[in-house]
mmCIF file of C-alpha atoms in Angstrom:
data_model
loop_
_atom_site.group_PDB
_atom_site.id
_atom_site.type_symbol
_atom_site.label_atom_id
_atom_site.label_comp_id
_atom_site.label_asym_id
_atom_site.label_seq_id
_atom_site.Cartn_x
_atom_site.Cartn_y
_atom_site.Cartn_z
ATOM 1 C CA MET A 1 21.683 -65.975 106.601
ATOM 2 C CA ASP A 2 22.191 -69.699 106.164
ATOM 3 C CA ALA A 3 19.719 -72.295 107.599
ATOM 4 C CA ARG A 4 22.091 -73.776 110.283
ATOM 5 C CA ARG A 5 22.822 -70.410 111.871
ATOM 6 C CA LEU A 6 19.157 -69.554 111.866
ATOM 7 C CA GLU A 7 18.322 -72.854 113.611
ATOM 8 C CA TYR A 8 21.030 -72.295 116.252
ATOM 9 C CA LEU A 9 19.798 -68.784 117.064
ATOM 10 C CA ASN A 10 16.215 -69.990 117.370
ATOM 11 C CA ALA A 11 17.358 -72.685 119.785
ATOM 12 C CA LEU A 12 18.917 -69.969 122.006
ATOM 13 C CA GLY A 13 15.619 -68.087 121.970
ATOM 14 C CA VAL A 14 17.012 -65.254 119.905
ATOM 15 C CA GLU A 15 14.344 -63.764 117.695
ATOM 16 C CA VAL A 16 15.715 -63.191 114.281
ATOM 17 C CA TRP A 17 14.020 -60.990 111.752
ATOM 18 C CA VAL A 18 14.187 -62.348 108.281
ATOM 19 C CA PRO A 19 13.174 -60.053 105.510
ATOM 20 C CA ARG A 20 10.407 -61.259 103.288
ATOM 21 C CA ARG A 21 11.181 -61.632 99.657
ATOM 22 C CA LEU A 22 8.870 -59.361 97.790
ATOM 23 C CA PRO A 23 7.532 -60.376 94.434
ATOM 24 C CA ALA A 24 9.453 -58.924 91.562
ATOM 25 C CA VAL A 25 7.852 -55.880 90.066
ATOM 26 C CA PRO A 26 8.182 -55.747 86.321
ATOM 27 C CA VAL A 27 10.085 -52.715 85.109
ATOM 28 C CA PRO A 28 8.308 -50.993 82.275
ATOM 29 C CA VAL A 29 10.270 -50.993 79.044
ATOM 30 C CA PRO A 30 10.188 -47.640 77.371
ATOM 31 C CA VAL A 31 8.406 -47.766 74.027
ATOM 32 C CA ALA A 32 10.019 -45.786 71.223
ATOM 33 C CA VAL A 33 7.466 -43.327 69.915
ATOM 34 C CA PRO A 34 8.134 -42.585 66.187
ATOM 35 C CA VAL A 35 8.836 -38.896 65.574
ATOM 36 C CA PRO A 36 7.044 -37.635 62.494
ATOM 37 C CA VAL A 37 9.518 -36.656 59.817
ATOM 38 C CA ALA A 38 8.630 -33.799 57.499
ATOM 39 C CA PRO A 39 8.574 -34.818 53.849
ATOM 40 C CA GLY A 40 11.860 -34.133 52.002
ATOM 41 C CA VAL A 41 12.329 -32.099 48.890
ATOM 42 C CA SER A 42 11.811 -35.116 46.666
ATOM 43 C CA GLU A 43 8.523 -36.149 48.349
ATOM 44 C CA ARG A 44 7.156 -32.639 48.340
ATOM 45 C CA GLY A 45 8.214 -32.243 44.713
ATOM 46 C CA GLU A 46 6.337 -35.405 43.732
ATOM 47 C CA GLU A 47 3.274 -34.169 45.582
ATOM 48 C CA LEU A 48 3.415 -30.869 43.736
ATOM 49 C CA LYS A 49 3.950 -32.660 40.428
ATOM 50 C CA ALA A 50 0.853 -34.750 40.999
ATOM 51 C CA GLU A 51 -1.098 -31.594 41.836
ATOM 52 C CA VAL A 52 0.049 -29.980 38.613
ATOM 53 C CA ALA A 53 -0.844 -33.056 36.588
ATOM 54 C CA ALA A 54 -4.409 -32.884 37.937
ATOM 55 C CA CYS A 55 -4.730 -29.115 37.600
ATOM 56 C CA ARG A 56 -7.909 -27.745 36.013
ATOM 57 C CA LYS A 57 -7.501 -24.086 36.942
ATOM 58 C CA CYS A 58 -7.411 -22.802 33.389
ATOM 59 C CA ALA A 59 -8.704 -23.936 29.998
ATOM 60 C CA LEU A 60 -5.326 -25.223 28.820
ATOM 61 C CA HIS A 61 -5.842 -28.565 30.572
ATOM 62 C CA ALA A 62 -8.428 -29.416 27.932
ATOM 63 C CA THR A 63 -6.022 -29.119 25.034
ATOM 64 C CA ARG A 64 -2.745 -30.338 26.477
ATOM 65 C CA THR A 65 -1.404 -33.866 26.081
ATOM 66 C CA GLN A 66 0.168 -33.705 29.526
ATOM 67 C CA ALA A 67 1.468 -31.182 32.039
ATOM 68 C CA VAL A 68 5.149 -30.337 31.719
ATOM 69 C CA PHE A 69 6.302 -29.962 35.299
ATOM 70 C CA GLY A 70 10.043 -29.519 34.959
ATOM 71 C CA VAL A 71 13.193 -31.585 34.753
ATOM 72 C CA GLY A 72 16.629 -31.685 36.384
ATOM 73 C CA ASP A 73 18.537 -31.955 39.595
ATOM 74 C CA ILE A 74 16.232 -31.294 42.583
ATOM 75 C CA HIS A 75 19.248 -29.979 44.497
ATOM 76 C CA ALA A 76 20.301 -27.713 41.642
ATOM 77 C CA GLU A 77 21.933 -24.341 42.301
ATOM 78 C CA TRP A 78 20.844 -23.069 38.875
ATOM 79 C CA LEU A 79 17.205 -22.707 37.715
ATOM 80 C CA VAL A 80 16.408 -21.977 34.090
ATOM 81 C CA VAL A 81 12.865 -20.666 33.455
ATOM 82 C CA GLY A 82 11.229 -20.395 30.041
ATOM 83 C CA GLU A 83 7.726 -19.361 29.033
ATOM 84 C CA ALA A 84 5.612 -22.441 28.124
ATOM 85 C CA PRO A 85 5.840 -25.920 26.585
ATOM 86 C CA GLY A 86 5.789 -26.223 22.817
ATOM 87 C CA ALA A 87 4.398 -29.098 20.750
ATOM 88 C CA GLU A 88 7.353 -31.419 21.304
ATOM 89 C CA GLU A 89 7.537 -30.622 25.024
ATOM 90 C CA ASP A 90 3.798 -31.311 25.311
ATOM 91 C CA ARG A 91 4.289 -34.655 23.652
ATOM 92 C CA ARG A 92 7.301 -35.728 25.688
ATOM 93 C CA GLY A 93 6.489 -34.086 28.963
ATOM 94 C CA GLU A 94 9.889 -32.314 29.248
ATOM 95 C CA PRO A 95 10.736 -28.662 28.830
ATOM 96 C CA PHE A 96 13.152 -27.410 26.211
ATOM 97 C CA VAL A 97 13.485 -30.249 23.754
ATOM 98 C CA GLY A 98 13.975 -30.101 20.026
ATOM 99 C CA ARG A 99 16.256 -27.489 18.421
ATOM 100 C CA ALA A 100 15.626 -24.881 21.117
ATOM 101 C CA GLY A 101 16.469 -27.421 23.767
ATOM 102 C CA GLN A 102 19.657 -28.435 21.993
ATOM 103 C CA LEU A 103 20.740 -24.783 21.815
ATOM 104 C CA LEU A 104 19.928 -24.307 25.509
ATOM 105 C CA ASP A 105 22.092 -27.322 26.300
ATOM 106 C CA SER A 106 24.915 -25.781 24.338
ATOM 107 C CA MET A 107 24.497 -22.482 26.206
ATOM 108 C CA LEU A 108 24.660 -24.306 29.511
ATOM 109 C CA ARG A 109 27.783 -26.220 28.474
ATOM 110 C CA ALA A 110 29.436 -22.959 27.595
ATOM 111 C CA ILE A 111 29.408 -21.968 31.259
ATOM 112 C CA GLY A 112 30.277 -25.420 32.601
ATOM 113 C CA LEU A 113 26.772 -26.777 33.209
ATOM 114 C CA ALA A 114 24.811 -29.715 31.861
ATOM 115 C CA ARG A 115 21.123 -30.619 31.812
ATOM 116 C CA GLY A 116 20.354 -32.686 34.893
ATOM 117 C CA GLU A 117 23.605 -31.742 36.676
ATOM 118 C CA ASN A 118 23.180 -28.807 39.052
ATOM 119 C CA VAL A 119 20.528 -27.369 36.722
ATOM 120 C CA TYR A 120 16.758 -27.502 36.917
ATOM 121 C CA ILE A 121 14.585 -26.418 33.934
ATOM 122 C CA ALA A 122 10.972 -25.271 34.148
ATOM 123 C CA ASN A 123 8.478 -22.935 32.484
ATOM 124 C CA ILE A 124 6.064 -20.183 33.574
ATOM 125 C CA LEU A 125 3.197 -22.319 32.232
ATOM 126 C CA LYS A 126 2.917 -26.086 32.777
ATOM 127 C CA SER A 127 0.556 -26.612 29.832
ATOM 128 C CA ARG A 128 1.050 -25.805 26.178
ATOM 129 C CA PRO A 129 -0.918 -22.869 24.749
ATOM 130 C CA PRO A 130 -2.543 -23.880 21.448
ATOM 131 C CA GLY A 131 -0.467 -22.873 18.458
ATOM 132 C CA ASN A 132 2.418 -21.916 20.759
ATOM 133 C CA ARG A 133 0.813 -18.516 21.309
ATOM 134 C CA ASP A 134 1.895 -16.247 24.183
ATOM 135 C CA PRO A 135 0.384 -17.125 27.579
ATOM 136 C CA LYS A 136 -2.740 -15.210 28.530
ATOM 137 C CA PRO A 137 -2.682 -13.200 31.777
ATOM 138 C CA GLU A 138 -5.300 -15.462 33.410
ATOM 139 C CA GLU A 139 -3.243 -18.531 32.520
ATOM 140 C CA VAL A 140 -0.168 -17.049 34.123
ATOM 141 C CA VAL A 141 -2.190 -16.117 37.263
ATOM 142 C CA SER A 142 -3.332 -19.764 37.543
ATOM 143 C CA CYS A 143 0.038 -21.362 36.883
ATOM 144 C CA LEU A 144 2.703 -19.050 38.374
ATOM 145 C CA PRO A 145 1.960 -20.162 41.980
ATOM 146 C CA TYR A 146 3.108 -23.651 41.027
ATOM 147 C CA LEU A 147 6.444 -22.284 39.800
ATOM 148 C CA ARG A 148 6.814 -20.210 42.946
ATOM 149 C CA ARG A 149 6.368 -23.357 45.028
ATOM 150 C CA GLN A 150 8.917 -25.161 42.880
ATOM 151 C CA ILE A 151 11.415 -22.379 43.445
ATOM 152 C CA ALA A 152 10.781 -22.490 47.196
ATOM 153 C CA LEU A 153 11.542 -26.223 47.155
ATOM 154 C CA LEU A 154 14.640 -25.983 44.977
ATOM 155 C CA GLU A 155 16.144 -22.863 46.631
ATOM 156 C CA PRO A 156 18.448 -22.167 43.661
ATOM 157 C CA ARG A 157 21.363 -19.754 44.010
ATOM 158 C CA VAL A 158 20.679 -18.162 40.614
ATOM 159 C CA ILE A 159 17.634 -18.024 38.275
ATOM 160 C CA LEU A 160 18.231 -17.593 34.551
ATOM 161 C CA ALA A 161 15.082 -16.259 32.866
ATOM 162 C CA VAL A 162 15.215 -16.968 29.122
ATOM 163 C CA GLY A 163 12.993 -14.835 26.997
ATOM 164 C CA ARG A 164 10.676 -11.842 27.413
ATOM 165 C CA ILE A 165 7.668 -13.786 28.645
ATOM 166 C CA ALA A 166 9.579 -15.519 31.433
ATOM 167 C CA ALA A 167 11.386 -12.372 32.487
ATOM 168 C CA GLN A 168 8.379 -10.102 32.551
ATOM 169 C CA ASN A 169 6.182 -12.522 34.497
ATOM 170 C CA LEU A 170 8.843 -13.409 37.045
ATOM 171 C CA LEU A 171 9.626 -9.768 37.630
ATOM 172 C CA ALA A 172 6.043 -8.467 37.277
ATOM 173 C CA THR A 173 7.039 -5.870 34.726
ATOM 174 C CA ASP A 174 6.239 -4.911 31.150
ATOM 175 C CA ALA A 175 9.752 -3.542 30.511
ATOM 176 C CA PRO A 176 11.276 -4.809 27.241
ATOM 177 C CA LEU A 177 13.883 -7.579 27.445
ATOM 178 C CA GLY A 178 16.623 -5.195 26.254
ATOM 179 C CA ARG A 179 16.162 -3.116 29.414
ATOM 180 C CA LEU A 180 16.124 -6.158 31.680
ATOM 181 C CA ARG A 181 19.354 -7.686 30.426
ATOM 182 C CA GLY A 182 22.715 -6.935 31.979
ATOM 183 C CA ARG A 183 21.328 -6.356 35.534
ATOM 184 C CA VAL A 184 20.877 -8.448 38.629
ATOM 185 C CA HIS A 185 17.235 -8.668 39.549
ATOM 186 C CA HIS A 186 15.878 -10.549 42.581
ATOM 187 C CA PHE A 187 12.999 -12.931 42.905
ATOM 188 C CA GLY A 188 10.818 -14.016 45.835
ATOM 189 C CA GLU A 189 11.210 -13.892 49.555
ATOM 190 C CA LEU A 190 14.755 -15.249 49.375
ATOM 191 C CA ASN A 191 15.783 -12.466 46.964
ATOM 192 C CA THR A 192 17.264 -15.001 44.608
ATOM 193 C CA PRO A 193 19.436 -13.309 41.983
ATOM 194 C CA LEU A 194 17.735 -13.386 38.586
ATOM 195 C CA ILE A 195 19.489 -12.811 35.254
ATOM 196 C CA VAL A 196 17.644 -12.237 31.983
ATOM 197 C CA THR A 197 18.727 -13.423 28.535
ATOM 198 C CA TYR A 198 17.278 -14.350 25.189
ATOM 199 C CA HIS A 199 15.118 -17.439 24.597
ATOM 200 C CA PRO A 200 16.945 -20.130 22.576
ATOM 201 C CA ALA A 201 14.045 -20.184 20.029
ATOM 202 C CA TYR A 202 14.579 -16.487 19.424
ATOM 203 C CA LEU A 203 18.316 -17.045 19.014
ATOM 204 C CA LEU A 204 17.592 -19.650 16.320
ATOM 205 C CA ARG A 205 15.690 -17.002 14.384
ATOM 206 C CA ALA A 206 18.229 -14.241 15.122
ATOM 207 C CA PRO A 207 21.694 -15.897 15.375
ATOM 208 C CA ALA A 208 23.380 -12.494 15.369
ATOM 209 C CA GLU A 209 22.109 -12.047 18.934
ATOM 210 C CA LYS A 210 24.058 -15.050 20.219
ATOM 211 C CA ARG A 211 26.954 -12.779 21.100
ATOM 212 C CA LYS A 212 24.748 -10.819 23.446
ATOM 213 C CA ALA A 213 23.430 -14.039 24.926
ATOM 214 C CA TRP A 214 26.999 -15.147 25.618
ATOM 215 C CA GLU A 215 27.580 -11.910 27.504
ATOM 216 C CA ASP A 216 24.470 -12.597 29.570
ATOM 217 C CA LEU A 217 25.694 -16.137 30.360
ATOM 218 C CA LYS A 218 29.102 -14.930 31.484
ATOM 219 C CA PHE A 219 27.392 -12.293 33.624
ATOM 220 C CA ALA A 220 25.148 -14.947 35.214
ATOM 221 C CA ARG A 221 28.197 -17.149 35.886
ATOM 222 C CA SER A 222 29.985 -14.274 37.610
ATOM 223 C CA VAL A 223 26.912 -13.566 39.744
ATOM 224 C CA PHE A 224 26.722 -17.233 40.718
ATOM 225 C CA ARG A 225 30.368 -17.256 41.735
ATOM 226 C CA GLN A 226 29.855 -14.172 43.908
ATOM 227 C CA VAL A 227 26.808 -15.703 45.605
ATOM 228 C CA SER A 228 28.637 -18.971 46.185
ATOM 229 C CA ALA A 229 31.675 -17.198 47.612
ATOM 230 C CA ALA A 230 29.530 -15.171 49.989
ATOM 231 C CA SER A 231 27.633 -18.172 51.424
#
């Protein structure tokens, strides 16, 4: 109501109620509360890698140059698992280098793959056994949980176990490699298909077996295609 009208009504003796202006009450501004985000595959992988680098669970930590964690695409659909680092792997910190690594790269290329592209490469052991001897049972018991955690992070569609040591330890069997080839095995809680073939180092010593390895690779590729089509 304007002032003149109010003055006129007061002169007539008309009581006019004028609402009091209340002080403004500040409206609380909602504060954004950050929602904790679970670490991604990369972050959890780096945490696991640091844990492996500091591992002292078996005696191999005393003789290694460095732990060989693994290498490749962290979103890979293929996982290749060997037995343990050799001298060159121990020096460079990468699995499957040297002549055996070159042959493995050729094997992967034969089925349309490449190191670092949709492939991750790791070993049963993260530390080199002296003299490149076979892993001892207690060393595998100490180290295999790290590989299991890697596999859980990677969630590959197919695992390719190269060599007797890798195949027997992943499958918890003492069956010879010849009986493990040519079949689809499964690993872990996700029942990831696992295919067995020869280790590249063995193929360098026995080149006549490369034909069999090629059959294994084609078999693994067909299994991968079936799994991919079904998902």
